[in-house]
Every structure is written in C-alpha cells, then in structure tokens.
Amino acid sequence: MNNRVGTAQFVEIAAATQFQGPGALITDDYQKEITDILRRNSVLDGRIKYVPATGDISTYYEQNTVNGGEFVDPRNPSATATSNPRTPHGVKVKALTNQVNFGHYDVTLGQQQKNFAELKAKDLDDMLNGIGLAHGKALWRGNDTNLAVPTTLQYVGIPAQITNTFTVGVGASIVAAIRAKVAAMVGSEKYEVRPTGIYIHPIGHYHMTEEVRLAVESGKMSDPFGKTVVAGLEVPTIMTAAGLLPIIPEPFMPSSENKTTASNMDYGIAIVTESMLEYHYVGEKGMYLFELGTTGSLQEQYVGVKYGAPVAKGPSYAHAYGTIERPAIPTVG
C-alpha cells in the first residue's frame, strides 16, 4: 500500500502488460476493496453523552453547596432561611468541515470502468471520517483554552478542562496512584462522586499491566484486574473505592516528552465520571453531508459539517487527569 500521490504519465501498453499469448492480453487490474484499517475516531466518542446545545454558547448551571441544617432546642424550634447559589457556565459551539470533489472526466471514466460507485461511496465516507478523526483527536487534544470565550477554533480538550490533577513518578506504582485518586474523589463529603471509567494512553496501559505482571510473578500481589467489555473491546477492570472501573486504552490521549528526562514520556490518564462528560451539538448528533452541485470546472462538490463542543462538568471533583512518567516506547505509524 502506498500513501503517496504519484504523477500521471503516458506509458506503452507493453509496460502495463502482465502476459501476452494466443488469445490472451492481460493488463493490470486491482482488488476493488482498498486495504484500509485507518483509525477514524476515538474510544471516548462512542461513550460520551450527546446533548442538544442551548444556544451559540450552550449554558448550564452548577450548584456547589447545600446550605442550612442546624440542631435546635426541640421545645423551642427555630430556623434561619437559607438559599443555594447556582453558577452559570457556558461552552461555545465549534464547527468542523471537510470536502471532496469529483471531476467530470474521472466520474465518467470511472462509470465506464464499472468501479465509480464503490470509490465514490468510500471517498464520501472517508470525507466524513476525516471530520470524525479531527473530532476524536480534539476531544483530548483540542488547543483552545477558554470554553465560553474561544482563543482558537478548536475544542478545549478534556484534559485542559479538568483541574483535579495528579502525577505518577517514574518509580511510583500506577495502580496505587489510580486507587488513591479515586479514593480521594469518592471520599468527598461535599460531592457524591462515582467515577465510571479510566482512559489511559496505550503505552501507559502497557507499563501499568507490566507493573502488575512483575508483582504477581514475584508473589508480591495477586492480580487486581478483572475483565469487562467496553466500546466493543474486552478491557481490564481495577477494584477501587468506586467499585470495578474499566481501564480503556485511548490512542488520542496526550503524551509528551518528560521535561527532566528526555528518554522518558509523560503518558496521559483520565479518571472520569462519564455521565458528566457531555458533547453539546447543534442540529445533528453526527455530521451533515451537502452536495453543492457542479461547478464551472465541471466538478461535483460535497461538504461535511459537524457542530458542537465537549464539556467536562464538575472539572474539579467529578474527574481527574494525570500523567504517568515512564520510558518511551515509539508508536507505530
């Protein structure tokens, strides 16, 4: 498979002939199904909660206190009036687009060769998949810094929204760090927090499972992992103060070179309450597909559009984001 775009040129038929013989002149053909296992979306997108946006800036209210309640003399009861303030929050709706053009000559030639329908369907699908890919990456890596007053056209990535953070040093236990952070969240007297999933960079996931394997084989601990099916995958679960939580490898989770040790990487990990991760959309949960008609250059134009933005509600208590410092392992591709 070649990802490069070549330059067309004239060739002699002999150069394209595979075999010549009595009653046979065989030239190159190709399989109609194109080899393609390219990634097109994130795991999180299949589990995030989609809700209609309330406006160009989608607004919701958050309550952070329950006031009142005091002990009094039962023979002389009295009470003081209280109120519970609610804070408004907003997220600006963003837009993603992609486009594909089909030239008239190529369309006509493809129809004559009986292969245009399949190629057109795939190209249209891939045009929309390009939007899904950009969307999936930006859920985690979007570079905007303000939800309501945008500084860029991208999303504010989920890690950038979460203010409850932690780090796992190169010699520290990943399993212990996860359990400690979940315990701290569940132990809150103010918020009734119940995390539901742990998203982790696949290489961070490897280091975590390797840590467990070595400890189990040395007899220092029993295997803490169970199994469950999440988003079409069988993944390990870990017992925490919030119960068994699935540990989900997420390829778009951020990673970066460690600032003090260049041979190490900081791999991202997010402990989330998935019911409080929302995608505020406009119009369609998915994407719009528009056919713009034939232009003056005799090209058919198709455009895809997606409107929306992610928001992590309760960023200081419902979720936690951390980094795991471990030796770097290069990814493939």
Coordinates of C-alpha atoms in Angstrom, one line a residue:
M1 CA 0.0 0.0 0.0
N2 CA 1.4 3.4 -0.9
N3 CA 0.2 6.6 0.8
R4 CA 1.9 9.0 -1.7
V5 CA 0.3 10.7 -4.6
G6 CA 2.0 9.9 -7.8
T7 CA 2.4 11.9 -11.1
A8 CA 0.4 10.6 -14.1
Q9 CA 2.4 9.9 -17.3
F10 CA 2.0 8.1 -20.7
V11 CA 3.4 4.6 -20.9
E12 CA 3.5 2.0 -23.6
I13 CA 0.9 -0.8 -23.4
A14 CA 3.8 -3.3 -23.2
A15 CA 4.9 -1.7 -19.9
A16 CA 1.4 -2.4 -18.4
T17 CA 1.0 -5.9 -19.8
Q18 CA 1.3 -8.8 -17.4
F19 CA 1.1 -11.6 -20.0
Q20 CA 0.7 -11.9 -23.8
G21 CA -0.1 -15.2 -25.5
P22 CA -2.5 -16.8 -28.0
G23 CA -5.9 -15.4 -27.2
A24 CA -4.6 -13.5 -24.1
L25 CA -3.6 -10.0 -23.4
I26 CA -3.7 -9.4 -19.7
T27 CA -3.1 -6.0 -18.2
D28 CA -3.0 -4.8 -14.6
D29 CA -6.2 -4.7 -12.5
Y30 CA -6.7 -4.3 -8.8
Q31 CA -8.9 -5.5 -6.0
K32 CA -12.0 -3.4 -5.6
E33 CA -11.7 -3.4 -1.8
I34 CA -9.0 -1.0 -0.8
T35 CA -6.7 -2.1 2.1
D36 CA -7.7 0.3 5.0
I37 CA -7.6 -0.1 8.7
L38 CA -7.0 3.6 9.4
R39 CA -8.3 4.9 12.7
R40 CA -11.3 7.2 12.3
N41 CA -12.4 8.2 15.8
S42 CA -11.7 8.0 19.5
V43 CA -13.0 5.5 22.0
L44 CA -14.4 8.3 24.1
D45 CA -16.7 9.5 21.3
G46 CA -18.6 6.2 21.5
R47 CA -19.3 6.7 25.2
I48 CA -19.6 10.5 25.7
K49 CA -23.1 11.9 26.4
Y50 CA -24.6 13.8 23.4
V51 CA -27.0 16.6 24.4
P52 CA -28.6 19.5 22.3
A53 CA -26.8 22.8 22.7
T54 CA -29.0 25.5 24.3
G55 CA -27.5 28.3 22.1
D56 CA -24.4 29.5 20.3
I57 CA -23.0 29.5 23.8
S58 CA -24.6 26.4 25.4
T59 CA -25.3 27.2 29.0
Y60 CA -25.8 25.1 32.1
Y61 CA -25.9 25.8 35.9
E62 CA -23.8 24.2 38.6
Q63 CA -24.7 24.0 42.3
N64 CA -21.7 23.6 44.7
T65 CA -23.4 23.9 48.1
V66 CA -26.4 22.7 50.1
N67 CA -26.8 25.3 52.9
G68 CA -28.8 25.2 56.1
G69 CA -29.4 22.5 58.6
E70 CA -28.7 23.0 62.3
F71 CA -29.5 21.5 65.7
V72 CA -32.0 23.4 67.9
D73 CA -33.9 23.0 71.2
P74 CA -36.8 20.7 70.5
R75 CA -39.0 22.7 72.8
N76 CA -38.1 26.0 71.1
P77 CA -37.5 25.1 67.4
S78 CA -36.5 27.9 65.1
A79 CA -34.8 28.1 61.7
T80 CA -32.8 30.6 59.6
A81 CA -33.7 30.9 56.0
T82 CA -31.0 29.9 53.5
S83 CA -30.5 29.7 49.7
N84 CA -28.3 27.7 47.5
P85 CA -26.5 29.7 44.8
R86 CA -26.1 28.2 41.3
T87 CA -23.3 29.3 39.0
P88 CA -23.9 29.6 35.2
H89 CA -21.3 28.0 32.8
G90 CA -21.1 28.2 29.0
V91 CA -19.4 26.4 26.2
K92 CA -19.1 27.9 22.7
V93 CA -20.2 25.7 19.9
K94 CA -17.5 24.9 17.4
A95 CA -17.6 23.7 13.7
L96 CA -15.6 21.1 11.8
T97 CA -15.7 20.7 8.0
N98 CA -14.3 18.6 5.2
Q99 CA -14.8 18.5 1.4
V100 CA -14.3 16.1 -1.6
N101 CA -14.5 17.0 -5.3
F102 CA -15.2 14.6 -8.2
G103 CA -14.0 15.8 -11.6
H104 CA -16.4 15.1 -14.5
Y105 CA -13.9 13.2 -16.6
D106 CA -12.9 11.0 -13.7
V107 CA -16.5 10.4 -12.8
T108 CA -17.3 9.4 -16.4
L109 CA -14.3 7.2 -16.8
G110 CA -14.9 5.5 -13.5
Q111 CA -18.5 4.8 -14.5
Q112 CA -17.3 3.3 -17.8
Q113 CA -14.9 1.1 -15.9
K114 CA -17.7 0.0 -13.6
N115 CA -15.9 1.0 -10.4
F116 CA -17.0 4.5 -9.7
A117 CA -19.9 3.7 -7.4
E118 CA -17.7 1.9 -4.9
L119 CA -14.9 4.5 -5.0
K120 CA -17.4 7.4 -4.6
A121 CA -19.1 5.8 -1.7
K122 CA -15.7 5.2 0.0
D123 CA -14.5 8.7 -0.7
L124 CA -17.7 10.3 0.7
D125 CA -17.5 8.1 3.7
D126 CA -13.8 8.9 4.2
M127 CA -14.5 12.6 3.8
L128 CA -16.9 12.4 6.8
N129 CA -14.5 10.1 8.6
G130 CA -11.9 12.9 8.3
I131 CA -14.2 15.1 10.4
G132 CA -14.7 12.2 12.9
L133 CA -10.9 11.8 13.1
A134 CA -10.3 15.5 13.8
H135 CA -13.2 15.5 16.3
G136 CA -11.9 12.4 18.1
K137 CA -8.4 13.8 18.5
A138 CA -9.6 17.2 19.6
L139 CA -11.8 15.7 22.3
W140 CA -8.5 15.0 24.1
R141 CA -6.0 17.4 22.4
G142 CA -8.0 20.4 21.4
N143 CA -5.9 23.5 22.0
D144 CA -8.4 26.1 22.9
T145 CA -8.1 27.5 26.5
N146 CA -11.5 29.0 27.3
L147 CA -14.9 27.3 26.9
A148 CA -17.0 30.4 26.6
V149 CA -14.6 32.9 25.1
P150 CA -12.6 31.0 22.5
T151 CA -9.0 31.6 21.8
T152 CA -8.8 29.2 18.8
L153 CA -11.2 27.4 16.5
Q154 CA -10.6 24.0 18.2
Y155 CA -12.3 22.4 21.2
V156 CA -11.0 22.9 24.7
G157 CA -9.6 19.4 25.2
I158 CA -11.0 17.3 28.1
P159 CA -7.6 17.2 29.9
A160 CA -7.3 21.0 29.7
Q161 CA -10.7 21.4 31.3
I162 CA -10.0 19.1 34.3
T163 CA -8.4 20.9 37.2
N164 CA -8.2 17.9 39.6
T165 CA -4.8 16.6 38.6
F166 CA -2.1 14.1 39.7
T167 CA 1.2 12.7 38.6
V168 CA 2.8 9.2 38.8
G169 CA 6.6 9.4 39.0
V170 CA 8.8 7.0 37.2
G171 CA 9.3 4.8 40.2
A172 CA 5.8 5.1 41.6
S173 CA 3.0 2.5 41.3
I174 CA 0.4 3.3 38.6
V175 CA -2.2 1.0 40.2
A176 CA -1.7 2.6 43.7
A177 CA -1.9 6.1 42.2
I178 CA -5.2 5.3 40.5
R179 CA -6.7 3.8 43.6
A180 CA -5.5 6.7 45.8
K181 CA -7.0 9.3 43.5
V182 CA -10.3 7.5 43.1
A183 CA -10.5 7.1 46.9
A184 CA -9.9 10.9 47.3
M185 CA -12.7 11.6 44.9
V186 CA -15.2 9.2 46.4
G187 CA -14.2 10.3 49.9
S188 CA -15.5 13.8 49.3
E189 CA -18.1 14.8 51.9
K190 CA -19.3 17.6 49.6
Y191 CA -19.8 15.8 46.3
E192 CA -21.3 12.3 45.7
V193 CA -18.7 11.3 43.1
R194 CA -18.8 7.9 41.4
P195 CA -16.2 7.7 38.6
T196 CA -17.2 5.2 35.9
G197 CA -14.1 4.8 33.7
I198 CA -10.3 5.2 33.4
Y199 CA -8.9 6.3 30.0
I200 CA -5.2 5.8 29.5
H201 CA -2.6 6.1 26.8
P202 CA -2.0 2.6 25.3
I203 CA 1.7 2.8 26.3
G204 CA 0.9 3.9 29.8
H205 CA -1.6 0.9 29.8
Y206 CA 1.3 -1.4 28.9
H207 CA 3.5 -0.1 31.7
M208 CA 0.7 -0.5 34.2
T209 CA -0.1 -4.1 33.2
E210 CA 3.7 -4.9 33.1
E211 CA 3.9 -3.5 36.7
V212 CA 1.1 -5.8 37.7
R213 CA 2.6 -8.8 35.9
L214 CA 6.0 -8.4 37.6
A215 CA 4.4 -8.0 41.0
V216 CA 2.2 -11.1 40.5
E217 CA 5.0 -13.3 39.3
S218 CA 7.2 -12.2 42.2
G219 CA 4.4 -13.1 44.7
K220 CA 4.1 -9.5 46.0
M221 CA 0.5 -9.2 45.0
S222 CA -2.4 -11.0 43.4
D223 CA -3.7 -9.9 40.0
P224 CA -6.1 -7.0 40.7
F225 CA -7.6 -7.0 37.3
G226 CA -10.9 -8.4 36.1
K227 CA -12.4 -8.2 32.6
T228 CA -15.3 -6.4 31.0
V229 CA -16.4 -5.4 27.5
V230 CA -16.3 -1.6 26.8
A231 CA -17.0 0.0 23.5
G232 CA -16.6 -3.3 21.7
L233 CA -13.3 -4.2 23.5
E234 CA -12.6 -6.5 26.3
V235 CA -10.6 -4.5 28.8
P236 CA -9.2 -5.0 32.3
T237 CA -11.0 -3.6 35.3
I238 CA -9.5 -2.5 38.6
M239 CA -11.1 -2.5 42.1
T240 CA -11.3 1.0 43.5
A241 CA -13.3 2.8 46.1
A242 CA -15.9 3.4 43.3
G243 CA -16.1 -0.3 42.5
L244 CA -14.7 -2.0 39.5
L245 CA -13.7 0.6 36.9
P246 CA -12.8 -0.3 33.3
I247 CA -9.3 0.7 32.1
I248 CA -9.7 1.8 28.5
P249 CA -6.8 2.4 26.1
E250 CA -7.3 5.6 24.3
P251 CA -4.9 6.3 21.4
F252 CA -5.6 10.0 21.3
M253 CA -4.7 10.5 25.0
P254 CA -2.0 13.2 25.2
S255 CA 1.6 12.2 25.7
S256 CA 4.7 14.4 25.8
E257 CA 8.4 14.2 26.5
N258 CA 9.3 14.4 30.1
K259 CA 10.8 17.8 31.0
T260 CA 13.7 16.4 33.1
T261 CA 14.4 13.1 31.4
A262 CA 14.4 13.2 27.7
S263 CA 14.2 9.4 27.3
N264 CA 11.0 9.3 29.3
M265 CA 7.5 10.3 28.3
D266 CA 4.6 11.6 30.3
Y267 CA 1.6 9.4 29.3
G268 CA -1.9 10.8 30.0
I269 CA -4.5 9.1 32.2
A270 CA -8.0 10.4 32.9
I271 CA -10.4 9.1 35.7
V272 CA -13.8 10.3 34.6
T273 CA -17.5 10.3 35.5
E274 CA -18.8 9.6 32.0
S275 CA -22.3 10.9 32.7
M276 CA -20.7 14.3 33.4
L277 CA -18.8 14.4 30.1
E278 CA -21.1 15.9 27.5
Y279 CA -20.9 16.9 23.8
H280 CA -23.3 19.8 23.1
Y281 CA -24.3 19.6 19.5
V282 CA -26.4 21.7 17.1
G283 CA -28.7 20.0 14.6
E284 CA -27.4 16.5 14.2
K285 CA -25.5 14.3 16.7
G286 CA -23.4 13.2 13.8
M287 CA -22.5 15.2 10.6
Y288 CA -24.3 16.9 7.8
L289 CA -23.4 16.0 4.2
F290 CA -24.2 18.6 1.5
E291 CA -23.9 18.2 -2.3
L292 CA -23.0 21.6 -3.7
G293 CA -23.7 20.7 -7.4
T294 CA -21.4 21.0 -10.4
T295 CA -19.1 24.0 -10.6
G296 CA -17.7 25.9 -13.6
S297 CA -14.8 23.4 -13.7
L298 CA -17.3 20.5 -14.0
Q299 CA -16.6 19.2 -10.5
E300 CA -19.1 17.7 -8.2
Q301 CA -18.5 19.1 -4.7
Y302 CA -19.5 17.5 -1.4
V303 CA -19.0 19.1 2.0
G304 CA -19.4 17.6 5.5
V305 CA -20.1 19.7 8.6
K306 CA -20.3 19.0 12.3
Y307 CA -21.4 21.5 15.0
G308 CA -20.7 21.1 18.7
A309 CA -18.2 21.1 21.6
P310 CA -17.3 18.9 24.6
V311 CA -17.6 19.9 28.2
A312 CA -16.4 18.2 31.4
K313 CA -18.9 19.2 34.1
G314 CA -17.5 19.3 37.6
P315 CA -13.9 19.6 36.4
S316 CA -12.5 20.0 40.0
Y317 CA -14.3 17.0 41.5
A318 CA -16.1 14.7 39.0
H319 CA -12.9 13.8 37.0
A320 CA -9.2 13.7 37.5
Y321 CA -6.4 13.9 34.9
G322 CA -2.8 12.8 35.4
T323 CA 0.4 11.9 33.7
I324 CA 2.5 8.7 34.1
E325 CA 6.3 9.1 33.6
R326 CA 7.7 6.0 32.1
P327 CA 10.4 5.1 29.5
A328 CA 9.4 6.0 26.0
I329 CA 8.1 3.4 23.5
P330 CA 7.7 4.7 19.9
T331 CA 4.2 4.2 18.5
V332 CA 3.7 2.6 15.0
G333 CA 2.8 4.7 12.0

